[in-house]
GROMACS .gro file of C-alpha atoms in nm:
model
  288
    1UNK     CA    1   0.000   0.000   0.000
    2UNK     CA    2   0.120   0.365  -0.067
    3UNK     CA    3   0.166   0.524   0.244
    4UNK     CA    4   0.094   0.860   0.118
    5UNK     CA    5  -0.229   0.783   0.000
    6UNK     CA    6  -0.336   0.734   0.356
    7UNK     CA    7  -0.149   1.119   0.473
    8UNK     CA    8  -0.297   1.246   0.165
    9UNK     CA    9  -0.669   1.162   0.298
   10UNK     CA   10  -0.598   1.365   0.599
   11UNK     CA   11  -0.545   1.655   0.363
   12UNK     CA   12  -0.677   1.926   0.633
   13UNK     CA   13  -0.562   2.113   0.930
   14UNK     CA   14  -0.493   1.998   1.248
   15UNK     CA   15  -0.492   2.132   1.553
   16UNK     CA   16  -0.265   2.072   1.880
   17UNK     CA   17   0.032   2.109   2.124
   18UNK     CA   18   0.390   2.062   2.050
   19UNK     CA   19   0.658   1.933   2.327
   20UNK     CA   20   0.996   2.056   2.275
   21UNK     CA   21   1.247   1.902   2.492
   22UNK     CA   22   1.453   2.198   2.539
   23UNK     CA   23   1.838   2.120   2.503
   24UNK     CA   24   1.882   2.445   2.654
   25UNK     CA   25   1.691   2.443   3.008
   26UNK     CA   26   1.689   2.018   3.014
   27UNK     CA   27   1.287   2.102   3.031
   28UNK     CA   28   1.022   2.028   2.812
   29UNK     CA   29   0.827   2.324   2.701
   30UNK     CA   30   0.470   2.282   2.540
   31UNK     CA   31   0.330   2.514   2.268
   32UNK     CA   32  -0.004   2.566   2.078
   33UNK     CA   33   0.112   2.407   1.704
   34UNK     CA   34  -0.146   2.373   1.423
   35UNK     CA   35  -0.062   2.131   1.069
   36UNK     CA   36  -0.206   2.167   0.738
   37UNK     CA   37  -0.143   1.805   0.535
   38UNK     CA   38  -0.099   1.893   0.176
   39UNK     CA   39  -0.099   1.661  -0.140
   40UNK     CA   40   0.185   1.788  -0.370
   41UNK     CA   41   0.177   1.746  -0.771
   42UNK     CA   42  -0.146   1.485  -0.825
   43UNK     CA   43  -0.016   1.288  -0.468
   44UNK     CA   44   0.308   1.174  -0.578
   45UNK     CA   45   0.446   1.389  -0.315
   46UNK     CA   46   0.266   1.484   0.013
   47UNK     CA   47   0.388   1.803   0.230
   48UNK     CA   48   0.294   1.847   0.590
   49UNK     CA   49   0.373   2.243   0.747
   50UNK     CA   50   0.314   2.285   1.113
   51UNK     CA   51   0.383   2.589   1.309
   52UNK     CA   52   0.501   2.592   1.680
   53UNK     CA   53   0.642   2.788   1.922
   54UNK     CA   54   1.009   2.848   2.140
   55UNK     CA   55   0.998   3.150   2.474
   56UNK     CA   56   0.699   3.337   2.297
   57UNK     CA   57   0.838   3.311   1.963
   58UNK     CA   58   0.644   3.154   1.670
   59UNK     CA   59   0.837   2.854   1.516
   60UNK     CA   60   0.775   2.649   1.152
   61UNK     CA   61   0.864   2.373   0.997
   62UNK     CA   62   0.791   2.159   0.682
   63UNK     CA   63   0.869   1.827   0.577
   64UNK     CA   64   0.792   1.661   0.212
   65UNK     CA   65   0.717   1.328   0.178
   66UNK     CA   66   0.763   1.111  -0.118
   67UNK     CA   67   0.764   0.764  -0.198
   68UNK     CA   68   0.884   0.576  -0.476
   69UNK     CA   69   0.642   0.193  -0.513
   70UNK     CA   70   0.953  -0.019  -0.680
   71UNK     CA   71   1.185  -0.005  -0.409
   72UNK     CA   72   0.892   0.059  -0.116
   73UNK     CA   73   1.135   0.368  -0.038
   74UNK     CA   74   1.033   0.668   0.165
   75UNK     CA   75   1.171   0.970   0.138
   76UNK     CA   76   1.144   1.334   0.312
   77UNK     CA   77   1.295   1.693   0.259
   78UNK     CA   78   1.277   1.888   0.626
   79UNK     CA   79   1.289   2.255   0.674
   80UNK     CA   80   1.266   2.380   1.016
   81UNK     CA   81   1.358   2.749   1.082
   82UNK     CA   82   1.472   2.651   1.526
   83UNK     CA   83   1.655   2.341   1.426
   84UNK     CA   84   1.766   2.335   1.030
   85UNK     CA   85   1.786   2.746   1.060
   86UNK     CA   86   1.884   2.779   0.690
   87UNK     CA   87   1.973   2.453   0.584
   88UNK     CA   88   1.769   2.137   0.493
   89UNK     CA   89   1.752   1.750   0.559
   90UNK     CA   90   1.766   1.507   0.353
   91UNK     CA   91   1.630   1.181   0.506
   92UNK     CA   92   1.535   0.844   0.346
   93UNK     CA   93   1.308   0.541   0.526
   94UNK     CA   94   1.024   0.369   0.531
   95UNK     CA   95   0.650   0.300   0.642
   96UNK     CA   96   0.504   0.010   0.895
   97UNK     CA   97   0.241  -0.217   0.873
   98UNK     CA   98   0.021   0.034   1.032
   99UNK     CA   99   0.090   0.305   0.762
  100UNK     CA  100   0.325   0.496   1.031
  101UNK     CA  101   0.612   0.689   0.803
  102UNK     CA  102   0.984   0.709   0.925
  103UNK     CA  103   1.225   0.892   0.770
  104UNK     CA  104   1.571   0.956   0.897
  105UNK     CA  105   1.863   1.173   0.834
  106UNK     CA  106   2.190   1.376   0.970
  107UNK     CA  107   2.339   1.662   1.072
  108UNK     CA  108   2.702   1.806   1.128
  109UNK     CA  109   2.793   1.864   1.506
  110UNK     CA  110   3.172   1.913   1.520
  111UNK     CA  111   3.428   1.846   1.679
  112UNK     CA  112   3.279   1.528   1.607
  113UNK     CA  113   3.110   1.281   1.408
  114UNK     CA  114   2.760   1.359   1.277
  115UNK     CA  115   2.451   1.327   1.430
  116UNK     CA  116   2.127   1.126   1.315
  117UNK     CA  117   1.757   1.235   1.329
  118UNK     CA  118   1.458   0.998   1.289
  119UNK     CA  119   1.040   1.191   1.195
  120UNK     CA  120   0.791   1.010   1.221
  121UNK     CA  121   0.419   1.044   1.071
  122UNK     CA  122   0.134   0.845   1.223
  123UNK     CA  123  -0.194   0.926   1.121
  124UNK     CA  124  -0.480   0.824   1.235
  125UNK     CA  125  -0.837   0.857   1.106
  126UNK     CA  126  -0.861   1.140   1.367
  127UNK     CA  127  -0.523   1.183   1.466
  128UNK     CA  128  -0.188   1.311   1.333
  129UNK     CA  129   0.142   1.299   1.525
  130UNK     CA  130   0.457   1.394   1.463
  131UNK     CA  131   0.776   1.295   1.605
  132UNK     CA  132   1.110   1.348   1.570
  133UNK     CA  133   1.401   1.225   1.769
  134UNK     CA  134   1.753   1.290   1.777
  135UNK     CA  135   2.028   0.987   1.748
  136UNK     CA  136   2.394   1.044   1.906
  137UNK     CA  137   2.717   0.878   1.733
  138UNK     CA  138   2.670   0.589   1.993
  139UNK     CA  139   2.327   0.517   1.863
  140UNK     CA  140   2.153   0.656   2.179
  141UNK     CA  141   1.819   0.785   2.096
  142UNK     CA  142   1.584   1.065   2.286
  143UNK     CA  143   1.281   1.227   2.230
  144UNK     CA  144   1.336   1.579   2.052
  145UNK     CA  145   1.008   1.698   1.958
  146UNK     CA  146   0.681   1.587   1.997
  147UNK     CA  147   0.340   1.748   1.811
  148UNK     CA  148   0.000   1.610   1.879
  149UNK     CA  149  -0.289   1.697   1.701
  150UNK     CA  150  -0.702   1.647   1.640
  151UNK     CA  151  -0.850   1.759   1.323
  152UNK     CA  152  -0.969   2.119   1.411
  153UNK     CA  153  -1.302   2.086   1.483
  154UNK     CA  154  -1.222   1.759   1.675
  155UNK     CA  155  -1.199   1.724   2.042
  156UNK     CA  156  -0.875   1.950   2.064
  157UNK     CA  157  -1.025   2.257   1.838
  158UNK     CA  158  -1.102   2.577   2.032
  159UNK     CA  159  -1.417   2.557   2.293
  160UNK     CA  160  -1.751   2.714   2.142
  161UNK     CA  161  -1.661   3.022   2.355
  162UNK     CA  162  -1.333   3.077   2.159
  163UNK     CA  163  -1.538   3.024   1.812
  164UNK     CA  164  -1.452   3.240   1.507
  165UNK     CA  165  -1.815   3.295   1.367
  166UNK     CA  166  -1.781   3.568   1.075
  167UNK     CA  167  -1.542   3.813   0.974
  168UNK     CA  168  -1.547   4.128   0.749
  169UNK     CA  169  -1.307   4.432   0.635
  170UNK     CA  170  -1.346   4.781   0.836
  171UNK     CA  171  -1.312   5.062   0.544
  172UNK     CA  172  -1.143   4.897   0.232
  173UNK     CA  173  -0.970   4.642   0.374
  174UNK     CA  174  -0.945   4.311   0.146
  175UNK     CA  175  -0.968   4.055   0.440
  176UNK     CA  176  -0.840   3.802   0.153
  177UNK     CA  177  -0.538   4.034   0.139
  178UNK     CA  178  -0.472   4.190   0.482
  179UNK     CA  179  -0.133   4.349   0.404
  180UNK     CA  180   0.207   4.243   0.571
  181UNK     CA  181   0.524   4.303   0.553
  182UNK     CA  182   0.640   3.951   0.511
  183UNK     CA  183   0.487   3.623   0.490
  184UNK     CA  184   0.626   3.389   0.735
  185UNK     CA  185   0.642   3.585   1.062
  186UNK     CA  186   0.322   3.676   0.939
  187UNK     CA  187   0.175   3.313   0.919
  188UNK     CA  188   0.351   3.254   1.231
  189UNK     CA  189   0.144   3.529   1.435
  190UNK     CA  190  -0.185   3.423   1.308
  191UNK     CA  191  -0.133   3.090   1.378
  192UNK     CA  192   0.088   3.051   1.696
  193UNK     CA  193  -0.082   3.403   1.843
  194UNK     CA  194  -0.449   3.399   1.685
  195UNK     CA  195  -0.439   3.058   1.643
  196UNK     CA  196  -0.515   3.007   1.275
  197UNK     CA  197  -0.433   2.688   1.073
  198UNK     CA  198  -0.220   2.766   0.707
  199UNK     CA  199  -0.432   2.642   0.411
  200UNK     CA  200  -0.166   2.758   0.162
  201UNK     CA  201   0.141   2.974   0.133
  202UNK     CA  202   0.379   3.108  -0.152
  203UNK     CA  203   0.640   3.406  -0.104
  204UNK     CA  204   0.404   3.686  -0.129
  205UNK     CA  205   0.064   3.545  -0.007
  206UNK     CA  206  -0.111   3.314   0.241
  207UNK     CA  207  -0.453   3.169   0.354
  208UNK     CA  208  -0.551   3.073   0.625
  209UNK     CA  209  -0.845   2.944   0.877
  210UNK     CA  210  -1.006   2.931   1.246
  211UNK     CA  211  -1.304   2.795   1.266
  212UNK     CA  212  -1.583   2.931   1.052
  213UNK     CA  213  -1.363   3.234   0.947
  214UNK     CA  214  -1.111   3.221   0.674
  215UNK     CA  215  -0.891   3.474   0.573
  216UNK     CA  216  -0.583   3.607   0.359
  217UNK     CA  217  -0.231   3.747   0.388
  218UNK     CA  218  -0.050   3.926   0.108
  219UNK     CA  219   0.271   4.165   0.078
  220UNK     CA  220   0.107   4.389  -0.167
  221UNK     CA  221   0.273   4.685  -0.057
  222UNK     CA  222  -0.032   4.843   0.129
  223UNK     CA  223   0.037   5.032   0.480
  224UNK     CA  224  -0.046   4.755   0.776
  225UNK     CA  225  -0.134   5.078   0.951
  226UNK     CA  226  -0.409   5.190   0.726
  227UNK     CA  227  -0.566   4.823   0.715
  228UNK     CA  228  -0.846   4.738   1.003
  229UNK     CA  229  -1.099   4.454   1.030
  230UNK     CA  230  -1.319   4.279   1.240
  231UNK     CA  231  -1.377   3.937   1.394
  232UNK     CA  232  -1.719   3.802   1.571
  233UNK     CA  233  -1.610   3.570   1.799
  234UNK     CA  234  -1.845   3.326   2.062
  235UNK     CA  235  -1.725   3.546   2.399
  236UNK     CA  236  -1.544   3.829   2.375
  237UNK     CA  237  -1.426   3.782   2.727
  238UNK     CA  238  -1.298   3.389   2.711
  239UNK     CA  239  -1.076   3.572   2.382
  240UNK     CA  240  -0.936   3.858   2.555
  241UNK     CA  241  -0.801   3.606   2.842
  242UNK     CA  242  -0.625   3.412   2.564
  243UNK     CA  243  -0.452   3.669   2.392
  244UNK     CA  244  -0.368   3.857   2.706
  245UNK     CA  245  -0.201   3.503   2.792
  246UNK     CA  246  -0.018   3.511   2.489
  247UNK     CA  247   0.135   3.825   2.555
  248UNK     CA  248  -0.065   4.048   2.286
  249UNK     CA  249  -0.173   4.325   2.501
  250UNK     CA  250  -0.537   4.373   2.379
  251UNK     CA  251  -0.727   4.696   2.452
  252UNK     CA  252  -0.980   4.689   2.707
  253UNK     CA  253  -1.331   4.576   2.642
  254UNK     CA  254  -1.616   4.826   2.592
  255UNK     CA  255  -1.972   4.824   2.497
  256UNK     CA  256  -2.106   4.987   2.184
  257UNK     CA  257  -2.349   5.005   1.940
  258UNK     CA  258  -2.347   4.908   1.542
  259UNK     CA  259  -2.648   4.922   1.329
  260UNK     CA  260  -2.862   5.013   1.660
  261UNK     CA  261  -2.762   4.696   1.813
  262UNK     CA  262  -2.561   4.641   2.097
  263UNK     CA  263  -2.196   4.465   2.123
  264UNK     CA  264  -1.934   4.390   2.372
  265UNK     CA  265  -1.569   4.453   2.177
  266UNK     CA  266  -1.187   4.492   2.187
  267UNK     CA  267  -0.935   4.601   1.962
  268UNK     CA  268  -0.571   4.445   1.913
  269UNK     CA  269  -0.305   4.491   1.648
  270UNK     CA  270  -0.093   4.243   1.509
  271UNK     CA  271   0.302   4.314   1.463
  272UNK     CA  272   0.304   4.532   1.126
  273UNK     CA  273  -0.034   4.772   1.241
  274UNK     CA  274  -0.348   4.574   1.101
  275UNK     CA  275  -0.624   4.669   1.336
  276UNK     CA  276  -0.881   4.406   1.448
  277UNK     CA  277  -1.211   4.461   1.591
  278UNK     CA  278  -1.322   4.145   1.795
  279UNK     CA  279  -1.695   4.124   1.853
  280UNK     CA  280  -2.009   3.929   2.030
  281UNK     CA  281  -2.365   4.084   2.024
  282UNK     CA  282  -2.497   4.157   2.388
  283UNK     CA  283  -2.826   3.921   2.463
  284UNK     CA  284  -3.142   4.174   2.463
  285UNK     CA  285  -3.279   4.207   2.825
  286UNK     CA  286  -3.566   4.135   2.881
  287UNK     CA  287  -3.843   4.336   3.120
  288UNK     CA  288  -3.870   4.208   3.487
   0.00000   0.00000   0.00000
C-alpha cells in the first residue's frame, strides 16, 4: 500500500500542542502548534507544514514526503527554521504495517562525528502525530520533539466560547489580502498568536483558517497601519483572556453600538499595524 495515499486523505488542518524538549533548560516546554497536510503534484508527493512555538516566539517547519512503489522507499525533505535554521535534511526510510512513516537523516555537530535524526508520521483517522528524535554517534536515541494533534473541529479545536463565527473588512480592507510586511512571521502570528491553521502559502501570499472564518495574507505593498478589520467571535471575554495570555496586550473591552444593536468589543493589532475589531452581540434584556 502507498503510504501517502493514507497522509494524503488527511489533507486538512490539524490542531494541537507541541513538546519541545529543550536542550537548553533540560525542560520540556509545550506550545499551541497547528498542521495543514498537503498533497503535492497529483499525490506523488505529500507536504505536511506545522507551526510551533520556542519562549513566545512563533516557530515552523515543513517536511515533504515522497515515496517511490519499486523499491517501497520513503523519502522526506525537512525545513525547520529553530533546528535546520537555513539549511535542509535530507532523510530516506520507510512505512510500517500500520501506515506509520519514518524517515531519517543527519546533521554536522563538530568536533565530532555527525549526528542522526529519525520523523515520524502516524496518522490516524482522527489523529496526526509527529515525532522526531535525535540519534547520538553511539546510537543513543531521545525524544526531541513531539506534536499532537485532532482535526480542528475535533476534540482539541477551540471551545464554542473561543469560536470564530464571521469576519469582514473595516473601510477597504481586502480581508483576503490583509497586508504584511512579510509572509512567514506573518503566518507565524496568526497561527501561533491567533491561532489560525495555514491552508496555503507562496512568497508573497497566504490563507488561512479558524473555525468558521477564513482569511488572507499578502505583501502587496499596502500600509499595515491603514488596514483594520473585524472578527465576531463566541465570547469576547474567554478571547481577551487568551490573547492577554499570549502576551498580545489587547485593549480593554467596551460596549457599543453598530447598526442600533448592541456589542461587547476589543481592539488588538498584530506586529506590522493591522487593526482588528473582535466582537459578540450583547443578549437583549428582557423586562422584569
Amino acid at each position: 500500500m502507498n503510504p501517502l495515499e493514507s497522509l494524503a486523505a488527511r489533507a486538512e488542518g490539524w490542531r494541537g500542542w507541541n513538546t519541545l524538549q529543550d536542550p537548553n533548560t533540560g525542560k520540556p516546554e509545550e506550545s499551541p502548534s497547528s498542521a495543514t497536510v498537503t498533497p503535492v503534484l497529483g499525490g506523488r508527493f505529500v507536504r505536511v507544514d506545522y507551526t510551533w512555538g520556542y519562549q513566545g516566539q512563533p516557530q515552523e517547519g515543513s517536511l515533504l514526503v515522497g515515496f517511490d512503489p519499486p523499491s517501497g522507499e520513503v523519502s522526506g525533505y525537512w525545513i525547520d527554521t529553530w533546528h535546520m535554521g537555513r539549511k535542509a535534511m535530507n532523510c530516506l526510510g520507510a512505512s510500517t504495517s500500520d501506515g506509520t512513516i519514518a524517515v531519517q537523516g543527519s546533521y554536522a555537530a563538530p568536533p565530532g562525528p555527525d549526528w542522526g535524526w529519525r520523523i515520524e508520521l502516524a496518522a490516524g483517522d482522527d489523529s496526526l502525530r509527529i515525532t522526531h528524535t535525535n540519534i547520538d554517534p553511539d546510537g543513543k536515541e531521545e525524544l526531541a520533539a513531539e506534536g499532537v494533534y485532532s482535526r480542528a473541529q475535533g476534540s482539541l479545536a477551540m471551545p464554542q466560547s473561543l469560536f470564530f463565527r464571521a469576519a469582514g473588512p473595516i473601510g477597504d480592507t481586502d480581508t483576503n489580502a490583509l497586508p504584511v510586511k512579510a509572509i512567514g512571521p506573518a503566518v507565524g502570528y496568526f497561527t501561533q498568536c491567533l491561532g489560525f491553521s495555514l491552508l496555503s502559502k507562496d512568497r508573497t501570499t497566504a490563507s488561512l483558517k479558524r473555525d468558521d472564518v477564513q482569511i488572507g495574507l499578502a505583501v502587496n505593498g499596502r500600509d499595515p497601519e491603514q488596514a483594520s478589520c473585524w472578527f465576531s467571535v463566541g465570547d469576547v471575554d474567554a478571547l481577551w483572556r487568551e490573547l492577554d495570555a499570549k502576551g498580545i496586550e489587547p485593549g480593554i473591552i467596551d460596549e457599543q453600538e453598530y447598526d442600533g444593536k448592541p456589542y461587547r468589543v476589543f481592539f488588538a493589532k498584530d506586529p506590522y499595524g493591522v487593526c482588528f475589531c473582535f466582537t459578540h452581540p450583547l443578549e437583549p434584556t428582557g423586562s422584569a
